[in-house]
Tab-separated table of C-alpha atoms in Angstrom:
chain	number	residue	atom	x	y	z
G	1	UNK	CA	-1.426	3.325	-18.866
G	2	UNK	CA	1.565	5.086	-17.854
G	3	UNK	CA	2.284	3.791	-14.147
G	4	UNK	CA	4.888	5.317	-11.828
G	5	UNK	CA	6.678	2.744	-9.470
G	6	UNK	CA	8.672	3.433	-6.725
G	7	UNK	CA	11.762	1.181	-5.124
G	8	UNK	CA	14.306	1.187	-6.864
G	9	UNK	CA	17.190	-0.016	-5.072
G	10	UNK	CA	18.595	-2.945	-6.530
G	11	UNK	CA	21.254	-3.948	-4.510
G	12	UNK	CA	22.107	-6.907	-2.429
G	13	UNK	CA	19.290	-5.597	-0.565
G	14	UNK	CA	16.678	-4.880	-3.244
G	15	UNK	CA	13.448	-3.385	-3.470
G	16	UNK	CA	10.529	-4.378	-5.259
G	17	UNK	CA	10.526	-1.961	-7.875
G	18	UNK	CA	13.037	-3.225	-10.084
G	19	UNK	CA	11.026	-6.831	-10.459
G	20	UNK	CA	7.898	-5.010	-10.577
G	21	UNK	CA	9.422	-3.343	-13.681
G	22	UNK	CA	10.573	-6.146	-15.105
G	23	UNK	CA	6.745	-7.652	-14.669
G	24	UNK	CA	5.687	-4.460	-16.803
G	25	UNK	CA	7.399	-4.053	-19.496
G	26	UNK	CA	5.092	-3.303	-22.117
G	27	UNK	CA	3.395	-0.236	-20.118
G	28	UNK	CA	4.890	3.144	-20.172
G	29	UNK	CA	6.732	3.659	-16.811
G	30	UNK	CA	7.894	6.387	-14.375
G	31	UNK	CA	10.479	5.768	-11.520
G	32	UNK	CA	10.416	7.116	-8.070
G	33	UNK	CA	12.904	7.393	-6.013
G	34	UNK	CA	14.350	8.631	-2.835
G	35	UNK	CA	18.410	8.688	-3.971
G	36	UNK	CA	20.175	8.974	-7.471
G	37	UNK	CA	22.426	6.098	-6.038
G	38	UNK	CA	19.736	3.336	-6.768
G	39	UNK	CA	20.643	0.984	-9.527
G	40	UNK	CA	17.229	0.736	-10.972
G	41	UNK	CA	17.117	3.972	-12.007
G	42	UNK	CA	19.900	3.349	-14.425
G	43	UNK	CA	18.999	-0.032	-15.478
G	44	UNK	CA	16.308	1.250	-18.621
G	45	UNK	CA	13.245	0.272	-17.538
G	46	UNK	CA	11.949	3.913	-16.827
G	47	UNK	CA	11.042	6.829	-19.048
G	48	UNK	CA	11.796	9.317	-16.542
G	49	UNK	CA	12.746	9.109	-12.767
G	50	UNK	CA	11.550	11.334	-10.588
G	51	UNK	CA	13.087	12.276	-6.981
G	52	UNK	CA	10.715	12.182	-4.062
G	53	UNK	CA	10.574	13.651	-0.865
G	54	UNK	CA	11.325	11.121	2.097
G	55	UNK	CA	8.219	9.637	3.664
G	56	UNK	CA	9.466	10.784	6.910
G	57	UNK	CA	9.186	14.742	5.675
G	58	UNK	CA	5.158	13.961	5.470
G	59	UNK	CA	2.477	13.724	2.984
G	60	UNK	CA	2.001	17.433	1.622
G	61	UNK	CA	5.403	17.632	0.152
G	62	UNK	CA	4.827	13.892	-1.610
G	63	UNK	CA	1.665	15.676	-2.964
G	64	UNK	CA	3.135	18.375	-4.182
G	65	UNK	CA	5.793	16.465	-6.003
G	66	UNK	CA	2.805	13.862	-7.407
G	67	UNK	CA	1.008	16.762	-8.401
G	68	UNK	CA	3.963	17.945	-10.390
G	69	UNK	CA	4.985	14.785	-11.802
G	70	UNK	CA	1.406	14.200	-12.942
G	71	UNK	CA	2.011	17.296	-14.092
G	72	UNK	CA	4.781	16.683	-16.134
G	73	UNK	CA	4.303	13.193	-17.077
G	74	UNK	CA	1.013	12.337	-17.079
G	75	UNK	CA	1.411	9.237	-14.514
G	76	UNK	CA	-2.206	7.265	-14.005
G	77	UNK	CA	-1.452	4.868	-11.561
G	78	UNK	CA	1.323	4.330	-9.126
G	79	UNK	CA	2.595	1.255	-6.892
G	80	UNK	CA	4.580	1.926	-4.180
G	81	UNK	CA	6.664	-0.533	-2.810
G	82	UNK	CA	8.224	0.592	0.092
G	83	UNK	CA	7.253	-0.232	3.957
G	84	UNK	CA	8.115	3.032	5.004
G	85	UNK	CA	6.312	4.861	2.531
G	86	UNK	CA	3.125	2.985	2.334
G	87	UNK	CA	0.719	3.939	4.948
G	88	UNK	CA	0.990	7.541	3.343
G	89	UNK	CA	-0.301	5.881	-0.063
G	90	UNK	CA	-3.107	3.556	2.015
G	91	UNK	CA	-4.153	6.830	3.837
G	92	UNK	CA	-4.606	8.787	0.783
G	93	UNK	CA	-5.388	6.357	-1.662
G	94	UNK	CA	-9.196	7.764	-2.002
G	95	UNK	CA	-7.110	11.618	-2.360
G	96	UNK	CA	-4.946	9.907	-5.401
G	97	UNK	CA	-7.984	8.912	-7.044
G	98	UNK	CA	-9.696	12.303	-7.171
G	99	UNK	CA	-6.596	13.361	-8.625
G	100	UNK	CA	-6.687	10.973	-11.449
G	101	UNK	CA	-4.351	8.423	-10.264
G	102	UNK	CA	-4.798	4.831	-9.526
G	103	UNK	CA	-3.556	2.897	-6.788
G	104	UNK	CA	-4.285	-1.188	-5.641
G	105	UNK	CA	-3.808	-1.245	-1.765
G	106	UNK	CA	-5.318	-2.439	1.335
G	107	UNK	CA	-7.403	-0.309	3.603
G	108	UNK	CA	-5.770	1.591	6.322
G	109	UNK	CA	-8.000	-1.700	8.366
G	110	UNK	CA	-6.150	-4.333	7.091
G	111	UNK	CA	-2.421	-2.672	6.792
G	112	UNK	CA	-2.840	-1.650	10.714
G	113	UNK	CA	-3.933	-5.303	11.320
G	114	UNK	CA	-1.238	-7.265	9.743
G	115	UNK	CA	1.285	-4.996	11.588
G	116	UNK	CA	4.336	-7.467	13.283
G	117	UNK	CA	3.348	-6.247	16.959
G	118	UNK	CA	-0.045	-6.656	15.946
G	119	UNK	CA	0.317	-10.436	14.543
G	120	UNK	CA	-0.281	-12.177	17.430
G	121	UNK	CA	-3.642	-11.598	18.218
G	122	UNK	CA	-4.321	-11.366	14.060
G	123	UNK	CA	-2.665	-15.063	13.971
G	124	UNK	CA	-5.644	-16.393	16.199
G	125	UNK	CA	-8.109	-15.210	14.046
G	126	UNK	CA	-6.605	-17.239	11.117
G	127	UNK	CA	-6.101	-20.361	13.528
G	128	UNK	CA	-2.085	-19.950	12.688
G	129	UNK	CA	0.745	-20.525	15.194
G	130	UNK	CA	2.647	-17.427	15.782
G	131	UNK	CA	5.776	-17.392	18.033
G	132	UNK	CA	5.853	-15.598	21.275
G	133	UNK	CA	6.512	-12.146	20.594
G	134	UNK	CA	6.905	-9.128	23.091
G	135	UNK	CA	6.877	-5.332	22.096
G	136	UNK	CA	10.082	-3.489	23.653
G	137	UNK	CA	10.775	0.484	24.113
G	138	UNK	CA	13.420	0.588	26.221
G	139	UNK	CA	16.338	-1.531	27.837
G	140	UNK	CA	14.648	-2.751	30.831
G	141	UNK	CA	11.606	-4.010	28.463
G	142	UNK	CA	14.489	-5.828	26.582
G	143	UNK	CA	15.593	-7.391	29.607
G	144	UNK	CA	12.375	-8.575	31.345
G	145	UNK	CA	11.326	-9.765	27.436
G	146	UNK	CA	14.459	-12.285	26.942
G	147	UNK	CA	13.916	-13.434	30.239
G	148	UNK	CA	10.752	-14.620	29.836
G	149	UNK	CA	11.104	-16.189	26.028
G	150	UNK	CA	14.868	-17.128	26.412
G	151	UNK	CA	17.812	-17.233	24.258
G	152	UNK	CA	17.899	-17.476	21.198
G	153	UNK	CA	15.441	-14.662	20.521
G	154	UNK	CA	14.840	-12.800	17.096
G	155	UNK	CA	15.331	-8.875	17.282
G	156	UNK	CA	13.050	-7.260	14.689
G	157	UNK	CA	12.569	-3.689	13.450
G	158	UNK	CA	8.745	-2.661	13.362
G	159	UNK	CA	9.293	-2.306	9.873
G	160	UNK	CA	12.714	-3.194	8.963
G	161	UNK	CA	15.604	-5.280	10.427
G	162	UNK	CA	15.520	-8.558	12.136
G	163	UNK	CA	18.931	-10.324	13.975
G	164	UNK	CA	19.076	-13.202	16.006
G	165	UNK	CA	20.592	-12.511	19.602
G	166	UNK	CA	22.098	-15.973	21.503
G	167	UNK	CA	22.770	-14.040	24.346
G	168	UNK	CA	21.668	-10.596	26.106
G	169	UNK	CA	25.190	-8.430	24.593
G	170	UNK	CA	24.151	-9.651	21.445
G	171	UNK	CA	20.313	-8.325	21.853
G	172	UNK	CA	21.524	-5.290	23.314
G	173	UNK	CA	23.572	-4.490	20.147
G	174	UNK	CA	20.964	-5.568	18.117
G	175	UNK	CA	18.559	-3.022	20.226
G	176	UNK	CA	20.641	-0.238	19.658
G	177	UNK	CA	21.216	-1.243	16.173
G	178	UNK	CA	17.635	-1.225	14.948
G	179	UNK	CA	16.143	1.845	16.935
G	180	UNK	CA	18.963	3.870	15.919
G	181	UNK	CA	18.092	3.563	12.548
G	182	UNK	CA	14.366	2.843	12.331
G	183	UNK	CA	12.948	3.895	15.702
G	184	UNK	CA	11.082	2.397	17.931
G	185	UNK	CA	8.963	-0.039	19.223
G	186	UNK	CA	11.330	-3.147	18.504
G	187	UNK	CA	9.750	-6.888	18.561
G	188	UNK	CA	11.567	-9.617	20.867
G	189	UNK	CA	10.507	-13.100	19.251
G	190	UNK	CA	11.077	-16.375	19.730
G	191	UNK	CA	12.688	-18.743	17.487
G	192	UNK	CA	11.143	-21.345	15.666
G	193	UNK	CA	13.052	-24.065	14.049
G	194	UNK	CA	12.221	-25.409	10.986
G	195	UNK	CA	11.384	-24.747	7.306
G	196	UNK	CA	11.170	-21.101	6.088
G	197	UNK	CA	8.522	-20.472	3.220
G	198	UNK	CA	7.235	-17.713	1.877
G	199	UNK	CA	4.043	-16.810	-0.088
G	200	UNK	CA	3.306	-13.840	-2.858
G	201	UNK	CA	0.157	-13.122	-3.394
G	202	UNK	CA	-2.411	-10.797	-4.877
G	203	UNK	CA	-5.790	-10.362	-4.062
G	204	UNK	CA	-9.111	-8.094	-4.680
G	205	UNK	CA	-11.573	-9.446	-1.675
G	206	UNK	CA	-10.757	-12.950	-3.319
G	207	UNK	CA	-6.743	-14.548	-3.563
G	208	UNK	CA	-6.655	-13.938	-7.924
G	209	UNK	CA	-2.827	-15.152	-7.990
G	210	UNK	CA	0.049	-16.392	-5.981
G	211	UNK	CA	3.616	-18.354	-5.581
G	212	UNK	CA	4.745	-20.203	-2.837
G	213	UNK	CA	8.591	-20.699	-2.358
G	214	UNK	CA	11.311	-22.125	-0.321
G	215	UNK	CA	14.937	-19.567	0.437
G	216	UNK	CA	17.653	-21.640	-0.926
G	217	UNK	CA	20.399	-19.110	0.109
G	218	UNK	CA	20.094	-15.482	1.834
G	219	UNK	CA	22.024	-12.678	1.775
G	220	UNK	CA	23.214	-11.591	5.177
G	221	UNK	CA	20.457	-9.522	5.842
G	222	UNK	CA	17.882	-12.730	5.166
G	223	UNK	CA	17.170	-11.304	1.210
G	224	UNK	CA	16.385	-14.276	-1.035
G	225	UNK	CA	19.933	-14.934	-3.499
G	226	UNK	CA	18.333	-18.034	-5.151
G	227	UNK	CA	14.884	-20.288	-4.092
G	228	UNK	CA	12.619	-22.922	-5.653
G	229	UNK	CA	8.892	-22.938	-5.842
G	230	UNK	CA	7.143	-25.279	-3.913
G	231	UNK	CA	4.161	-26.884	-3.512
G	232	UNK	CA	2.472	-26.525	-0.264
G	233	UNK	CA	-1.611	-26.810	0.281
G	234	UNK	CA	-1.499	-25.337	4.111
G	235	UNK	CA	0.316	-22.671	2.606
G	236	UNK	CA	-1.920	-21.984	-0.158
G	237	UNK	CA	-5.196	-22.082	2.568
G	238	UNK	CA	-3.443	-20.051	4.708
G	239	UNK	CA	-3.253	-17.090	2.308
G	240	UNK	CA	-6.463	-17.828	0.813
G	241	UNK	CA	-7.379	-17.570	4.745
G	242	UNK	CA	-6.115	-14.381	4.716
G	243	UNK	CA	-7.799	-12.716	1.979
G	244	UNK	CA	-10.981	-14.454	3.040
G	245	UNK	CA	-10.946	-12.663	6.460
G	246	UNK	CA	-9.811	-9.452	5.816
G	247	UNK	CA	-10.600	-8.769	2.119
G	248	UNK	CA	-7.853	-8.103	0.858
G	249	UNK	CA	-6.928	-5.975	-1.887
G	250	UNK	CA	-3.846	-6.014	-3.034
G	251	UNK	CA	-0.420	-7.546	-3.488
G	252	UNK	CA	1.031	-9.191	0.009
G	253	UNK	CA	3.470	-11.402	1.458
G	254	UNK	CA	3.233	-14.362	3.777
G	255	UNK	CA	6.549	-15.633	5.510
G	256	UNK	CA	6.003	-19.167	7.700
G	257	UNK	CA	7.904	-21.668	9.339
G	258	UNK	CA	7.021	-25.308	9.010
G	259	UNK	CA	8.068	-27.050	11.888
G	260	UNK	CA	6.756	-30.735	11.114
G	261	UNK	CA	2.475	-30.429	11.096
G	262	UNK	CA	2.829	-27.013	12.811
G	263	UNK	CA	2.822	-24.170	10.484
G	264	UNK	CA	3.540	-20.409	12.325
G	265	UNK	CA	3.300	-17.343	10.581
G	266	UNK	CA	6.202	-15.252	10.906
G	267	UNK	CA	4.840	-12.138	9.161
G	268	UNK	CA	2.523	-10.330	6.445
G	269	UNK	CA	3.892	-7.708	4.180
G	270	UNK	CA	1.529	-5.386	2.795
G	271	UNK	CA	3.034	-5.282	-0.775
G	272	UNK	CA	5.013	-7.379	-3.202
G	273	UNK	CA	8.062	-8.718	-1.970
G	274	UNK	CA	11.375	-8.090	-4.283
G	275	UNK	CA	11.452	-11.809	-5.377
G	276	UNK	CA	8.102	-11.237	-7.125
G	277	UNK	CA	9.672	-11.437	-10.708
G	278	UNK	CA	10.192	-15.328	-9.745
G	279	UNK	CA	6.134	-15.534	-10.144
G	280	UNK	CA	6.130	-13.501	-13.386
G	281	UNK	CA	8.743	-16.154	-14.877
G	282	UNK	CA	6.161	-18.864	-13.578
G	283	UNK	CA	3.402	-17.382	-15.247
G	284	UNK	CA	1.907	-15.657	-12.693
G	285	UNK	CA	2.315	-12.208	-13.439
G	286	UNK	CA	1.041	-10.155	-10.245
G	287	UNK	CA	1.893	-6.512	-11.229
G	288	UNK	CA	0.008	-7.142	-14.870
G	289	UNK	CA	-2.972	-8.802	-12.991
G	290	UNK	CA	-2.811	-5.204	-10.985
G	291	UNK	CA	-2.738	-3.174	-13.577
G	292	UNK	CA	-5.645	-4.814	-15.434
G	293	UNK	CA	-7.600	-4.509	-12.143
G	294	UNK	CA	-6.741	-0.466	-12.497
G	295	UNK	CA	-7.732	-0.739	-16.442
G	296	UNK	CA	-10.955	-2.460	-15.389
G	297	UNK	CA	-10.098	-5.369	-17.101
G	298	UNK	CA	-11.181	-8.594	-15.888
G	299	UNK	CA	-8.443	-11.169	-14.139
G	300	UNK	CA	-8.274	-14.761	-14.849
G	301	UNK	CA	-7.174	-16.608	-11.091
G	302	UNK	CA	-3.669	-17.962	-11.320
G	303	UNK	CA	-3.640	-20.523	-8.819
G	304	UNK	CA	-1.466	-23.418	-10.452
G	305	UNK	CA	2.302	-23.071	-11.582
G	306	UNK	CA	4.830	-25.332	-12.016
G	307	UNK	CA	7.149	-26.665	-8.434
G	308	UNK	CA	10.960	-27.555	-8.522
G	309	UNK	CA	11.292	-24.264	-10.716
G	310	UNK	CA	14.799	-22.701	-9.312
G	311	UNK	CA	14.834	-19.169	-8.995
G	312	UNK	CA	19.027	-17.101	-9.327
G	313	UNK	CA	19.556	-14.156	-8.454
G	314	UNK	CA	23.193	-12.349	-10.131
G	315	UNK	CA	24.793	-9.450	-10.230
G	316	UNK	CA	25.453	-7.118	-13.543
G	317	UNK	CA	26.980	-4.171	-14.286
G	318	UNK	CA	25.696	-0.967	-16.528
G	319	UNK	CA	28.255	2.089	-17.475
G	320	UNK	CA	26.253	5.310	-17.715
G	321	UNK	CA	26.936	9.172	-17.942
G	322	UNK	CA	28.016	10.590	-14.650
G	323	UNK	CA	25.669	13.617	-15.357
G	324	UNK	CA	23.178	11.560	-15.489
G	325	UNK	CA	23.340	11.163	-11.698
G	326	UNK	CA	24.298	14.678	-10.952
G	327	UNK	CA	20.728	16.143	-12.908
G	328	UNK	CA	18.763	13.475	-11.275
G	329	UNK	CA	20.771	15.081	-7.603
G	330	UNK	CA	20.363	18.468	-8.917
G	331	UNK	CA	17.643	18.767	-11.030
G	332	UNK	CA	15.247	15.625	-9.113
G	333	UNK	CA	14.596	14.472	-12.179
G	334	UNK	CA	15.765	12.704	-15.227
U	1	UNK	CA	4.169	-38.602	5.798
U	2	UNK	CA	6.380	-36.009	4.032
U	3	UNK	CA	8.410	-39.231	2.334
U	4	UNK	CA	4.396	-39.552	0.348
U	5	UNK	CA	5.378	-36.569	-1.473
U	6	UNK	CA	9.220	-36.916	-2.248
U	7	UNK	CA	10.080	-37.333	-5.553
U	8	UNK	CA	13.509	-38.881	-6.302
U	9	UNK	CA	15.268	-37.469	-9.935
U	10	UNK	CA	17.418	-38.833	-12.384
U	11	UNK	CA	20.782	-37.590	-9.881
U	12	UNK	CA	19.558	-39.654	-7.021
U	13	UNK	CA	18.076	-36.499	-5.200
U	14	UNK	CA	15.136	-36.500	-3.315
U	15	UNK	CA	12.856	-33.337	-3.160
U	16	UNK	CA	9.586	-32.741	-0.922
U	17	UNK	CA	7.129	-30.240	-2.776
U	18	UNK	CA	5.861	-28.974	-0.439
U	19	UNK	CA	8.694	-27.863	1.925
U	20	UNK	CA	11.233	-26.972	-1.453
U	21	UNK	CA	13.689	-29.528	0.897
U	22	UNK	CA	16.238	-31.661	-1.261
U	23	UNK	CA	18.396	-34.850	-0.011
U	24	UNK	CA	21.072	-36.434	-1.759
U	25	UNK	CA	20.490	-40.066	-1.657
U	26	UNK	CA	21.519	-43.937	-3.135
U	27	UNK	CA	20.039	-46.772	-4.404
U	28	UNK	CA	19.612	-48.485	-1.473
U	29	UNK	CA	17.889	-45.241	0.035
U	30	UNK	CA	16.415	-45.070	-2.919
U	31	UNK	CA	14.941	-48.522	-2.969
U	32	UNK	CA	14.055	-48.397	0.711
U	33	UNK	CA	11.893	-45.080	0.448
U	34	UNK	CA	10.118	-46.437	-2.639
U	35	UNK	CA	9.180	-49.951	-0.405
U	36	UNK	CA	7.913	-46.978	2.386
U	37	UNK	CA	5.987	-45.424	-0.175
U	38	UNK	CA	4.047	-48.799	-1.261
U	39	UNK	CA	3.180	-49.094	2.238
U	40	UNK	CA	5.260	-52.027	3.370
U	41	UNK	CA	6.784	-51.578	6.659
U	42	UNK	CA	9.953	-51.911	8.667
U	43	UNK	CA	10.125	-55.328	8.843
U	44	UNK	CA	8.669	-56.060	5.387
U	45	UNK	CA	11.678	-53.771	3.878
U	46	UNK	CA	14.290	-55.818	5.601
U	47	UNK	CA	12.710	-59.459	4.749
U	48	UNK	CA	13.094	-58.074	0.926
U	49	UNK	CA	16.116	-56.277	1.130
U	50	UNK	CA	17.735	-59.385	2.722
U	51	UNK	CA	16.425	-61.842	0.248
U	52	UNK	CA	17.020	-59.473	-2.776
U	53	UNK	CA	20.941	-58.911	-1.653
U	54	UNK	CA	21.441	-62.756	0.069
U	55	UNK	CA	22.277	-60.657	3.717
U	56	UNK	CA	21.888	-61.983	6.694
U	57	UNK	CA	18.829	-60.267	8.177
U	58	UNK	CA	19.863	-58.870	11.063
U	59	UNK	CA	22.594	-57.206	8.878
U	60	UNK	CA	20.065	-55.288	6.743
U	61	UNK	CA	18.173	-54.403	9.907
U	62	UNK	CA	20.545	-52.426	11.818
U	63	UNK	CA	21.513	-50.561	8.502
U	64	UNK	CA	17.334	-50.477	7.560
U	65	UNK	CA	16.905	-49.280	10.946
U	66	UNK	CA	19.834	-46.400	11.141
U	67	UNK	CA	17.785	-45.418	7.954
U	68	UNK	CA	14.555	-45.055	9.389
U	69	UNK	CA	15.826	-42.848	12.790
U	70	UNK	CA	17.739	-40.603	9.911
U	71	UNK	CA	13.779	-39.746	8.277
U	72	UNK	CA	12.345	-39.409	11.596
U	73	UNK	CA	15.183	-36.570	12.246
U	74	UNK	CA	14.633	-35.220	8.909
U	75	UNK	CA	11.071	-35.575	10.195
U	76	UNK	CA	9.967	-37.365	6.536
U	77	UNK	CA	8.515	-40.329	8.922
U	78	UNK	CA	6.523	-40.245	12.037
């Protein structure tokens, strides 16, 4: 099946396209992406890269340029991997599909549900601990919120971004920061101490696989450098949980804090995060178990890996053609 | 008790599975956490630990006890 996949950046501040890639090799694959500046696109794993049209520009012009890639390439599937960019796929996943092209995502439901200003009220339902969190438009709001949850308070991004403000000049840059770049509403939450862990998983109404893991070390915008897989049953019922209330289909993310029997969930993203290569090196191989869902193959459930398994991140370097870039700028394609 | 779960490797470190926490540790740590895991308790641990090493007891228990408030801020005890 040749499958396009989209995120591509593969910087200190990667996407998930490059380790969804790396999960596929073996399939015939088409990049997507929004700047001839990502390193994935020059790191081999793609037959052809394809330039798309920001999300922010809307969804006719992204179906014109699918249209024309499908065109051109013949793609039968894609996975995007991108916050910004996936409510247009979850809206018009059932469009995709009359055009011949497979996709493995949530309903527009579930992704609306799992939103960060939404969590709080989604948290009860799964009888999780989720810290105090207040939605803020404007200064004022930013005020009255750190007032009532007090300093230290997490500044978060709707979709992107988070910082952690100690006093109110710090949450005021922070404000300003965020909504300059990604709009608003912003989230004021509260801090919880304790142990971060995370969760990958992927699901079709029932959780099929999943990896839980601990950060070791963080880049300084909170992206996982190195982390080890762990072992953790709350965890585990958690996302089961998850997928058992909402039915679930597709790949997701759960980030927690264990602070000692208390467990708080911190957030849910709707897609694989860009450490999920660290479960395809376990033997859990999400992406593949997607695909085969698309082929109509059958999945085994991948439940058990090994723990104490260290995951590294590093950095290497490729030399290419300069007019490589410059078609892929001029041309939006390569 | 998270200390149920740690497993101590070959370079003294102690790691809780379920948490992906390490601790770098000694023998006597060691030793102590391994009588915690067999279910023998404060007292019990300095009794042996006194006997085994031919301390005074009330030696071992200040150190036995500095031990045990370090787990409880690690929160591996209750």
């Amino acid at each position: 099946m040749k499958i396009a996949i989209s995120g591509l950046n593969n910087t200190d501040n990667p996407a998930p396209g490059i380790p969804v890639a790396k999960s596929l090799k073996g399939h015939n694959l088409i990049g997507l992406s929004y700047d001839p500046n990502e390193p994935g696109i020059y790191q081999g794993f793609f037959e052809k890269i394809y330039l798309m049209p920001f999300p922010s520009v809307g969804w006719e012009d992204t179906k014109e340029r699918i249209l024309e890639i499908k065109r051109k390439s013949n793609i039968e599937a894609i996975i995007p991997n991108l916050d910004a960019e996936l409510p247009m796929y979850i809206k018009n996943q059932n469009l995709l599909k009359d055009i011949g092209i497979k996709t493995f995502l949530p309903s527009l439901e579930n992704f609306e549900m799992r939103e960060k200003r939404k969590l709080s009220e989604f948290s009860k339902k799964l009888g999780v601990k989720h810290p105090k969190t207040i939605e803020v438009i404007s200064l004022d709001d930013l005020i009255k919120a750190v007032k009532e949850i007090g300093f230290p308070v997490m500044v978060k991004g709707n979709y992107y971004k988070a910082y952690i403000a100690y006093n109110l000049d710090e949450a005021v840059e922070y404000f300003y920061k965020i909504s300059n770049e990604w709009g608003f509403p912003l989230l004021i939450q509260e801090v919880i101490s304790g142990v971060e862990i995370n969760y990958v998983g992927f699901a079709d109404g029932e959780l099929l696989g999943g990896v839980g893991i601990k950060k070791l070390t963080t880049t300084e915008l909170g992206k996982v450098w190195s982390a080890i897989s762990i072992d953790n049953k709350e965890l585990l019922n958690l996302a089961k949980k998850f997928v058992e209330i909402t039915g679930w289909r597709g790949a997701f993310e759960l980030e927690a804090i264990v602070n000692g029997n208390e467990i708080y969930l911190i957030e849910i993203n709707p897609r694989f995060p860009a450490w999920v290569y660290f479960a395809t090196a376990l033997g859990i191989n999400l992406p593949e178990m997607m695909v085969d869902l698309m082929e109509g193959k059958k999945v085994e459930k991948k439940l058990n890996y090994p723990f104490e398994k260290m995951y590294i991140r590093y950095v290497e370097e490729t030399v290419t053609d300069f007019s490589q870039f410059t078609t892929l700028l001029t041309k939006k394609e390569l | 008790m998270l200390i149920n779960e740690m497993i101590i490797d070959e370079n003294g470190v102690a790691f809780i599975p379920s948490l992906g926490i390490s601790f770098q540790i000694n023998e006597t740590a060691k030793e102590i956490i391994e009588l915690l895991k067999e279910g023998k308790t404060k007292e019990e641990i300095v009794k042996i630990l006194s006997e085994k090493y031919e301390r005074d007891w009330r030696e071992v228990y200040i150190d036995v006890e500095d031990f045990f408030i370090k787990l409880k801020v690690y929160g591996l005890i209750q």
